[in-house]
Amino acid sequence: MDARFHLFENEIAARFAKRFAGAALVLHDSPLPRSVQELVSLRASQINGCGHCVDMHVKEAAAAGESAVRLHLVAVWRETTVFTEAERAALALAEEGTRLADAHQGVSDETWALVRKHYDDDQTATLVCLVGMINAANRLAVITHQKGGSYEAGMFAAVVAQG
């Protein structure tokens, strides 16, 4: 299946993407550990079936030093011993914030309490915004059938630097 539409070839979509990338850069440069950012983005992308974003976040995480074992186990993080309690809180937030239609209250009080136990205000703000951003990115890529496989670590940073 080929991409339906090439967003970056359209003037409006390209202008939007530039601003979207700028917002993503704010999160990238935040005090939330890079590994947590990539794990959260990867988990939401897995749930949403976004091959393009799974490809990107696996490669960015690996380039940042994340182990292959942990990357392989993100999809089943609840049944593993390789993630810290703080990472588990972030992954739970990613799942519950992505699966809003599955629970009438969205993110549970239990998950929120765990997030607040492990993350300060700036890190919490980053987590909340990151879940929103990755879900939006997933939807853009899935709607237009963007494919995974061709991303190379550092490509996002290079695009942002050009903008």
Short mmCIF file of N, CA, C and O in Angstrom, two decimals, residues 37-138:
data_model
loop_
_atom_site.label_atom_id
_atom_site.label_comp_id
_atom_site.label_asym_id
_atom_site.label_seq_id
_atom_site.Cartn_x
_atom_site.Cartn_y
_atom_site.Cartn_z
N GLN A 37 10.66 9.69 26.93
CA GLN A 37 9.95 10.27 25.79
C GLN A 37 9.81 9.26 24.66
O GLN A 37 8.73 9.13 24.05
N GLU A 38 10.88 8.55 24.36
CA GLU A 38 10.83 7.59 23.25
C GLU A 38 9.96 6.39 23.59
O GLU A 38 9.21 5.89 22.74
N LEU A 39 10.03 5.91 24.83
CA LEU A 39 9.19 4.77 25.23
C LEU A 39 7.71 5.13 25.15
O LEU A 39 6.89 4.34 24.66
N VAL A 40 7.35 6.31 25.63
CA VAL A 40 5.96 6.77 25.58
C VAL A 40 5.50 6.91 24.13
O VAL A 40 4.41 6.45 23.76
N SER A 41 6.32 7.52 23.30
CA SER A 41 5.96 7.71 21.89
C SER A 41 5.84 6.37 21.18
O SER A 41 4.93 6.17 20.36
N LEU A 42 6.72 5.45 21.49
CA LEU A 42 6.67 4.12 20.89
C LEU A 42 5.40 3.39 21.30
O LEU A 42 4.70 2.82 20.46
N ARG A 43 5.06 3.42 22.58
CA ARG A 43 3.88 2.69 23.05
C ARG A 43 2.60 3.23 22.43
O ARG A 43 1.76 2.46 21.97
N ALA A 44 2.43 4.54 22.40
CA ALA A 44 1.23 5.11 21.79
C ALA A 44 1.17 4.76 20.31
O ALA A 44 0.10 4.42 19.78
N SER A 45 2.31 4.80 19.64
CA SER A 45 2.35 4.48 18.20
C SER A 45 2.00 3.02 17.95
O SER A 45 1.35 2.70 16.95
N GLN A 46 2.43 2.13 18.83
CA GLN A 46 2.06 0.72 18.71
C GLN A 46 0.54 0.56 18.83
O GLN A 46 -0.08 -0.14 18.03
N ILE A 47 -0.04 1.19 19.82
CA ILE A 47 -1.48 1.10 20.04
C ILE A 47 -2.24 1.61 18.83
O ILE A 47 -3.24 1.01 18.41
N ASN A 48 -1.77 2.71 18.25
CA ASN A 48 -2.46 3.33 17.13
C ASN A 48 -2.13 2.69 15.78
O ASN A 48 -2.67 3.09 14.76
N GLY A 49 -1.24 1.70 15.78
CA GLY A 49 -0.90 1.02 14.53
C GLY A 49 -0.17 1.91 13.54
O GLY A 49 -0.34 1.77 12.32
N CYS A 50 0.67 2.81 14.02
CA CYS A 50 1.38 3.73 13.15
C CYS A 50 2.79 3.21 12.86
O CYS A 50 3.72 3.45 13.63
N GLY A 51 2.94 2.52 11.75
CA GLY A 51 4.24 1.97 11.37
C GLY A 51 5.31 3.02 11.20
O GLY A 51 6.47 2.81 11.57
N HIS A 52 4.95 4.16 10.65
CA HIS A 52 5.91 5.25 10.44
C HIS A 52 6.48 5.72 11.78
O HIS A 52 7.70 5.87 11.93
N CYS A 53 5.61 5.94 12.76
CA CYS A 53 6.06 6.45 14.06
C CYS A 53 6.74 5.37 14.89
O CYS A 53 7.69 5.67 15.62
N VAL A 54 6.29 4.12 14.80
CA VAL A 54 6.99 3.04 15.49
C VAL A 54 8.42 2.96 14.96
O VAL A 54 9.38 2.89 15.73
N ASP A 55 8.58 3.01 13.65
CA ASP A 55 9.89 2.99 13.02
C ASP A 55 10.76 4.12 13.55
O ASP A 55 11.91 3.91 13.97
N MET A 56 10.22 5.32 13.56
CA MET A 56 10.97 6.50 14.02
C MET A 56 11.40 6.35 15.48
O MET A 56 12.58 6.55 15.81
N HIS A 57 10.49 5.99 16.34
CA HIS A 57 10.81 6.00 17.77
C HIS A 57 11.66 4.82 18.20
O HIS A 57 12.47 4.95 19.12
N VAL A 58 11.55 3.69 17.53
CA VAL A 58 12.47 2.59 17.81
C VAL A 58 13.90 3.00 17.43
O VAL A 58 14.84 2.81 18.21
N LYS A 59 14.05 3.60 16.27
CA LYS A 59 15.39 3.98 15.80
C LYS A 59 15.97 5.13 16.61
O LYS A 59 17.18 5.12 16.91
N GLU A 60 15.16 6.10 16.98
CA GLU A 60 15.66 7.21 17.80
C GLU A 60 16.04 6.69 19.19
O GLU A 60 17.07 7.10 19.74
N ALA A 61 15.24 5.81 19.75
CA ALA A 61 15.55 5.26 21.07
C ALA A 61 16.83 4.44 21.03
O ALA A 61 17.69 4.56 21.92
N ALA A 62 16.98 3.62 20.01
CA ALA A 62 18.20 2.81 19.88
C ALA A 62 19.43 3.70 19.71
O ALA A 62 20.47 3.46 20.33
N ALA A 63 19.30 4.74 18.92
CA ALA A 63 20.43 5.66 18.71
C ALA A 63 20.80 6.39 20.00
O ALA A 63 21.95 6.74 20.20
N ALA A 64 19.81 6.56 20.88
CA ALA A 64 20.06 7.23 22.16
C ALA A 64 20.54 6.26 23.23
O ALA A 64 20.73 6.64 24.38
N GLY A 65 20.72 4.98 22.85
CA GLY A 65 21.29 4.00 23.78
C GLY A 65 20.30 3.04 24.41
O GLY A 65 20.69 2.23 25.25
N GLU A 66 19.04 3.09 24.01
CA GLU A 66 18.05 2.17 24.57
C GLU A 66 18.37 0.75 24.11
O GLU A 66 18.74 0.53 22.96
N SER A 67 18.20 -0.22 25.00
CA SER A 67 18.53 -1.61 24.66
C SER A 67 17.46 -2.24 23.78
O SER A 67 16.27 -1.89 23.86
N ALA A 68 17.89 -3.18 22.96
CA ALA A 68 16.97 -3.91 22.09
C ALA A 68 15.95 -4.68 22.91
O ALA A 68 14.77 -4.75 22.54
N VAL A 69 16.37 -5.23 24.03
CA VAL A 69 15.45 -6.01 24.87
C VAL A 69 14.30 -5.13 25.33
O VAL A 69 13.12 -5.50 25.21
N ARG A 70 14.61 -3.96 25.85
CA ARG A 70 13.55 -3.07 26.34
C ARG A 70 12.65 -2.61 25.20
O ARG A 70 11.43 -2.53 25.36
N LEU A 71 13.22 -2.30 24.05
CA LEU A 71 12.41 -1.88 22.91
C LEU A 71 11.46 -2.99 22.47
O LEU A 71 10.30 -2.73 22.15
N HIS A 72 11.94 -4.23 22.48
CA HIS A 72 11.09 -5.36 22.11
C HIS A 72 9.97 -5.60 23.11
O HIS A 72 8.92 -6.13 22.75
N LEU A 73 10.19 -5.21 24.36
CA LEU A 73 9.22 -5.50 25.41
C LEU A 73 8.25 -4.35 25.71
O LEU A 73 7.36 -4.52 26.55
N VAL A 74 8.38 -3.23 25.04
CA VAL A 74 7.47 -2.10 25.30
C VAL A 74 6.01 -2.51 25.12
O VAL A 74 5.15 -2.14 25.92
N ALA A 75 5.71 -3.28 24.10
CA ALA A 75 4.33 -3.67 23.81
C ALA A 75 3.71 -4.49 24.94
O ALA A 75 2.49 -4.53 25.08
N VAL A 76 4.54 -5.14 25.73
CA VAL A 76 4.04 -5.98 26.83
C VAL A 76 4.65 -5.56 28.16
O VAL A 76 4.91 -6.38 29.03
N TRP A 77 4.86 -4.28 28.34
CA TRP A 77 5.59 -3.76 29.49
C TRP A 77 5.02 -4.21 30.83
O TRP A 77 5.77 -4.38 31.78
N ARG A 78 3.71 -4.42 30.92
CA ARG A 78 3.11 -4.84 32.19
C ARG A 78 3.59 -6.23 32.62
O ARG A 78 3.57 -6.55 33.79
N GLU A 79 4.00 -7.04 31.66
CA GLU A 79 4.42 -8.41 31.94
C GLU A 79 5.94 -8.56 31.92
O GLU A 79 6.45 -9.63 31.60
N THR A 80 6.65 -7.50 32.24
CA THR A 80 8.11 -7.54 32.22
C THR A 80 8.69 -7.00 33.52
O THR A 80 7.98 -6.41 34.33
N THR A 81 9.99 -7.18 33.66
CA THR A 81 10.71 -6.65 34.82
C THR A 81 11.76 -5.62 34.42
O THR A 81 12.55 -5.22 35.26
N VAL A 82 11.76 -5.18 33.18
CA VAL A 82 12.85 -4.35 32.68
C VAL A 82 12.58 -2.84 32.75
O VAL A 82 13.45 -2.05 32.40
N PHE A 83 11.41 -2.43 33.20
CA PHE A 83 11.09 -1.02 33.28
C PHE A 83 10.97 -0.58 34.73
O PHE A 83 10.44 -1.31 35.57
N THR A 84 11.45 0.62 35.01
CA THR A 84 11.37 1.16 36.37
C THR A 84 9.93 1.52 36.69
O THR A 84 9.07 1.63 35.80
N GLU A 85 9.67 1.77 37.97
CA GLU A 85 8.32 2.19 38.38
C GLU A 85 7.95 3.51 37.70
O GLU A 85 6.81 3.70 37.28
N ALA A 86 8.89 4.42 37.56
CA ALA A 86 8.62 5.70 36.90
C ALA A 86 8.30 5.49 35.42
O ALA A 86 7.36 6.10 34.89
N GLU A 87 9.06 4.63 34.75
CA GLU A 87 8.78 4.34 33.34
C GLU A 87 7.42 3.66 33.20
O GLU A 87 6.67 3.95 32.26
N ARG A 88 7.08 2.80 34.12
CA ARG A 88 5.79 2.11 34.08
C ARG A 88 4.64 3.12 34.24
O ARG A 88 3.61 3.01 33.58
N ALA A 89 4.83 4.11 35.10
CA ALA A 89 3.82 5.16 35.26
C ALA A 89 3.64 5.93 33.95
O ALA A 89 2.51 6.20 33.53
N ALA A 90 4.75 6.26 33.29
CA ALA A 90 4.68 6.98 32.02
C ALA A 90 4.03 6.13 30.93
O ALA A 90 3.23 6.64 30.13
N LEU A 91 4.35 4.85 30.90
CA LEU A 91 3.74 3.95 29.90
C LEU A 91 2.24 3.78 30.16
O LEU A 91 1.44 3.74 29.22
N ALA A 92 1.84 3.71 31.43
CA ALA A 92 0.42 3.63 31.75
C ALA A 92 -0.30 4.90 31.30
O ALA A 92 -1.40 4.83 30.73
N LEU A 93 0.31 6.06 31.54
CA LEU A 93 -0.28 7.32 31.08
C LEU A 93 -0.41 7.32 29.56
O LEU A 93 -1.43 7.74 29.01
N ALA A 94 0.62 6.84 28.88
CA ALA A 94 0.57 6.78 27.41
C ALA A 94 -0.59 5.91 26.94
O ALA A 94 -1.33 6.29 26.03
N GLU A 95 -0.74 4.75 27.55
CA GLU A 95 -1.82 3.85 27.15
C GLU A 95 -3.19 4.44 27.45
O GLU A 95 -4.07 4.45 26.58
N GLU A 96 -3.38 4.91 28.67
CA GLU A 96 -4.69 5.43 29.05
C GLU A 96 -5.03 6.72 28.31
O GLU A 96 -6.18 6.96 27.95
N GLY A 97 -4.02 7.55 28.05
CA GLY A 97 -4.24 8.78 27.30
C GLY A 97 -4.46 8.54 25.82
O GLY A 97 -5.04 9.37 25.13
N THR A 98 -4.03 7.39 25.33
CA THR A 98 -4.24 7.03 23.93
C THR A 98 -5.58 6.33 23.74
O THR A 98 -6.27 6.53 22.75
N ARG A 99 -5.96 5.53 24.71
CA ARG A 99 -7.21 4.75 24.63
C ARG A 99 -8.36 5.46 25.33
O ARG A 99 -9.10 4.84 26.10
N LEU A 100 -8.56 6.71 25.07
CA LEU A 100 -9.59 7.48 25.75
C LEU A 100 -10.99 6.89 25.57
O LEU A 100 -11.80 6.96 26.49
N ALA A 101 -11.26 6.33 24.43
CA ALA A 101 -12.59 5.78 24.19
C ALA A 101 -12.85 4.51 25.00
O ALA A 101 -14.00 4.10 25.15
N ASP A 102 -11.82 3.91 25.55
CA ASP A 102 -11.97 2.66 26.29
C ASP A 102 -12.37 2.86 27.74
O ASP A 102 -12.73 1.90 28.42
N ALA A 103 -12.27 4.07 28.25
CA ALA A 103 -12.59 4.32 29.66
C ALA A 103 -13.26 5.68 29.77
O ALA A 103 -12.73 6.67 29.28
N HIS A 104 -14.38 5.74 30.44
CA HIS A 104 -15.13 6.99 30.48
C HIS A 104 -14.41 8.11 31.21
O HIS A 104 -14.72 9.27 31.01
N GLN A 105 -13.42 7.79 32.03
CA GLN A 105 -12.69 8.83 32.74
C GLN A 105 -11.30 9.09 32.16
O GLN A 105 -10.54 9.87 32.72
N GLY A 106 -10.96 8.43 31.09
CA GLY A 106 -9.64 8.64 30.51
C GLY A 106 -8.55 8.07 31.39
O GLY A 106 -8.56 6.90 31.73
N VAL A 107 -7.63 8.90 31.82
CA VAL A 107 -6.52 8.47 32.66
C VAL A 107 -7.04 8.26 34.09
O VAL A 107 -7.67 9.15 34.66
N SER A 108 -6.75 7.10 34.64
CA SER A 108 -7.22 6.76 35.98
C SER A 108 -6.52 7.59 37.06
O SER A 108 -5.40 8.07 36.87
N ASP A 109 -7.19 7.71 38.20
CA ASP A 109 -6.59 8.40 39.34
C ASP A 109 -5.33 7.67 39.81
O ASP A 109 -4.36 8.30 40.22
N GLU A 110 -5.34 6.35 39.73
CA GLU A 110 -4.18 5.55 40.14
C GLU A 110 -2.97 5.87 39.26
O GLU A 110 -1.87 6.10 39.77
N THR A 111 -3.18 5.90 37.96
CA THR A 111 -2.08 6.22 37.05
C THR A 111 -1.60 7.64 37.27
O THR A 111 -0.40 7.91 37.31
N TRP A 112 -2.54 8.58 37.42
CA TRP A 112 -2.16 9.97 37.64
C TRP A 112 -1.33 10.11 38.91
O TRP A 112 -0.31 10.83 38.92
N ALA A 113 -1.72 9.41 39.96
CA ALA A 113 -0.97 9.48 41.22
C ALA A 113 0.46 8.94 41.04
O ALA A 113 1.41 9.50 41.59
N LEU A 114 0.61 7.88 40.26
CA LEU A 114 1.95 7.34 40.00
C LEU A 114 2.80 8.30 39.18
O LEU A 114 3.99 8.46 39.44
N VAL A 115 2.18 8.93 38.21
CA VAL A 115 2.91 9.93 37.41
C VAL A 115 3.39 11.05 38.32
O VAL A 115 4.56 11.45 38.29
N ARG A 116 2.51 11.56 39.17
CA ARG A 116 2.87 12.67 40.05
C ARG A 116 3.90 12.26 41.11
O ARG A 116 4.67 13.09 41.57
N LYS A 117 3.91 10.98 41.47
CA LYS A 117 4.91 10.49 42.42
C LYS A 117 6.31 10.56 41.84
O LYS A 117 7.27 10.83 42.54
N HIS A 118 6.43 10.31 40.53
CA HIS A 118 7.74 10.17 39.90
C HIS A 118 8.19 11.36 39.07
O HIS A 118 9.38 11.46 38.75
N TYR A 119 7.28 12.24 38.71
CA TYR A 119 7.64 13.33 37.80
C TYR A 119 7.25 14.68 38.38
O TYR A 119 6.15 14.84 38.90
N ASP A 120 8.15 15.66 38.25
CA ASP A 120 7.85 17.01 38.72
C ASP A 120 6.89 17.69 37.75
O ASP A 120 6.46 17.09 36.75
N ASP A 121 6.54 18.94 38.03
CA ASP A 121 5.55 19.64 37.21
C ASP A 121 5.97 19.74 35.74
O ASP A 121 5.16 19.52 34.84
N ASP A 122 7.23 20.11 35.49
CA ASP A 122 7.68 20.25 34.11
C ASP A 122 7.68 18.91 33.38
O ASP A 122 7.30 18.82 32.20
N GLN A 123 8.10 17.87 34.05
CA GLN A 123 8.11 16.54 33.45
C GLN A 123 6.67 16.05 33.21
O GLN A 123 6.39 15.44 32.18
N THR A 124 5.78 16.32 34.15
CA THR A 124 4.38 15.93 33.99
C THR A 124 3.76 16.67 32.81
O THR A 124 3.06 16.07 31.99
N ALA A 125 4.02 17.98 32.74
CA ALA A 125 3.50 18.76 31.61
C ALA A 125 4.01 18.18 30.30
O ALA A 125 3.26 18.06 29.32
N THR A 126 5.29 17.82 30.27
CA THR A 126 5.86 17.23 29.06
C THR A 126 5.18 15.91 28.71
O THR A 126 4.84 15.68 27.54
N LEU A 127 4.97 15.07 29.71
CA LEU A 127 4.30 13.79 29.46
C LEU A 127 2.90 13.98 28.87
O LEU A 127 2.54 13.34 27.88
N VAL A 128 2.13 14.88 29.47
CA VAL A 128 0.77 15.12 28.99
C VAL A 128 0.79 15.65 27.55
O VAL A 128 0.07 15.16 26.67
N CYS A 129 1.64 16.63 27.30
CA CYS A 129 1.74 17.20 25.95
C CYS A 129 2.28 16.18 24.95
O CYS A 129 1.83 16.12 23.80
N LEU A 130 3.23 15.36 25.39
CA LEU A 130 3.80 14.33 24.52
C LEU A 130 2.75 13.31 24.10
O LEU A 130 2.69 12.93 22.92
N VAL A 131 1.92 12.88 25.03
CA VAL A 131 0.86 11.92 24.68
C VAL A 131 -0.08 12.54 23.65
O VAL A 131 -0.46 11.90 22.66
N GLY A 132 -0.43 13.81 23.84
CA GLY A 132 -1.27 14.49 22.85
C GLY A 132 -0.59 14.62 21.50
O GLY A 132 -1.20 14.35 20.46
N MET A 133 0.69 14.99 21.50
CA MET A 133 1.43 15.18 20.24
C MET A 133 1.60 13.87 19.48
O MET A 133 1.41 13.83 18.26
N ILE A 134 1.99 12.80 20.19
CA ILE A 134 2.23 11.55 19.46
C ILE A 134 0.92 10.99 18.91
O ILE A 134 0.91 10.43 17.82
N ASN A 135 -0.15 11.16 19.63
CA ASN A 135 -1.43 10.70 19.10
C ASN A 135 -1.83 11.48 17.86
O ASN A 135 -2.34 10.91 16.90
N ALA A 136 -1.58 12.78 17.85
CA ALA A 136 -1.85 13.58 16.66
C ALA A 136 -0.96 13.14 15.50
O ALA A 136 -1.43 12.97 14.36
N ALA A 137 0.32 12.95 15.77
CA ALA A 137 1.25 12.50 14.72
C ALA A 137 0.83 11.14 14.17
O ALA A 137 0.86 10.91 12.95
N ASN A 138 0.44 10.24 15.06
CA ASN A 138 -0.03 8.91 14.62
C ASN A 138 -1.21 9.04 13.67
O ASN A 138 -1.27 8.38 12.63
#
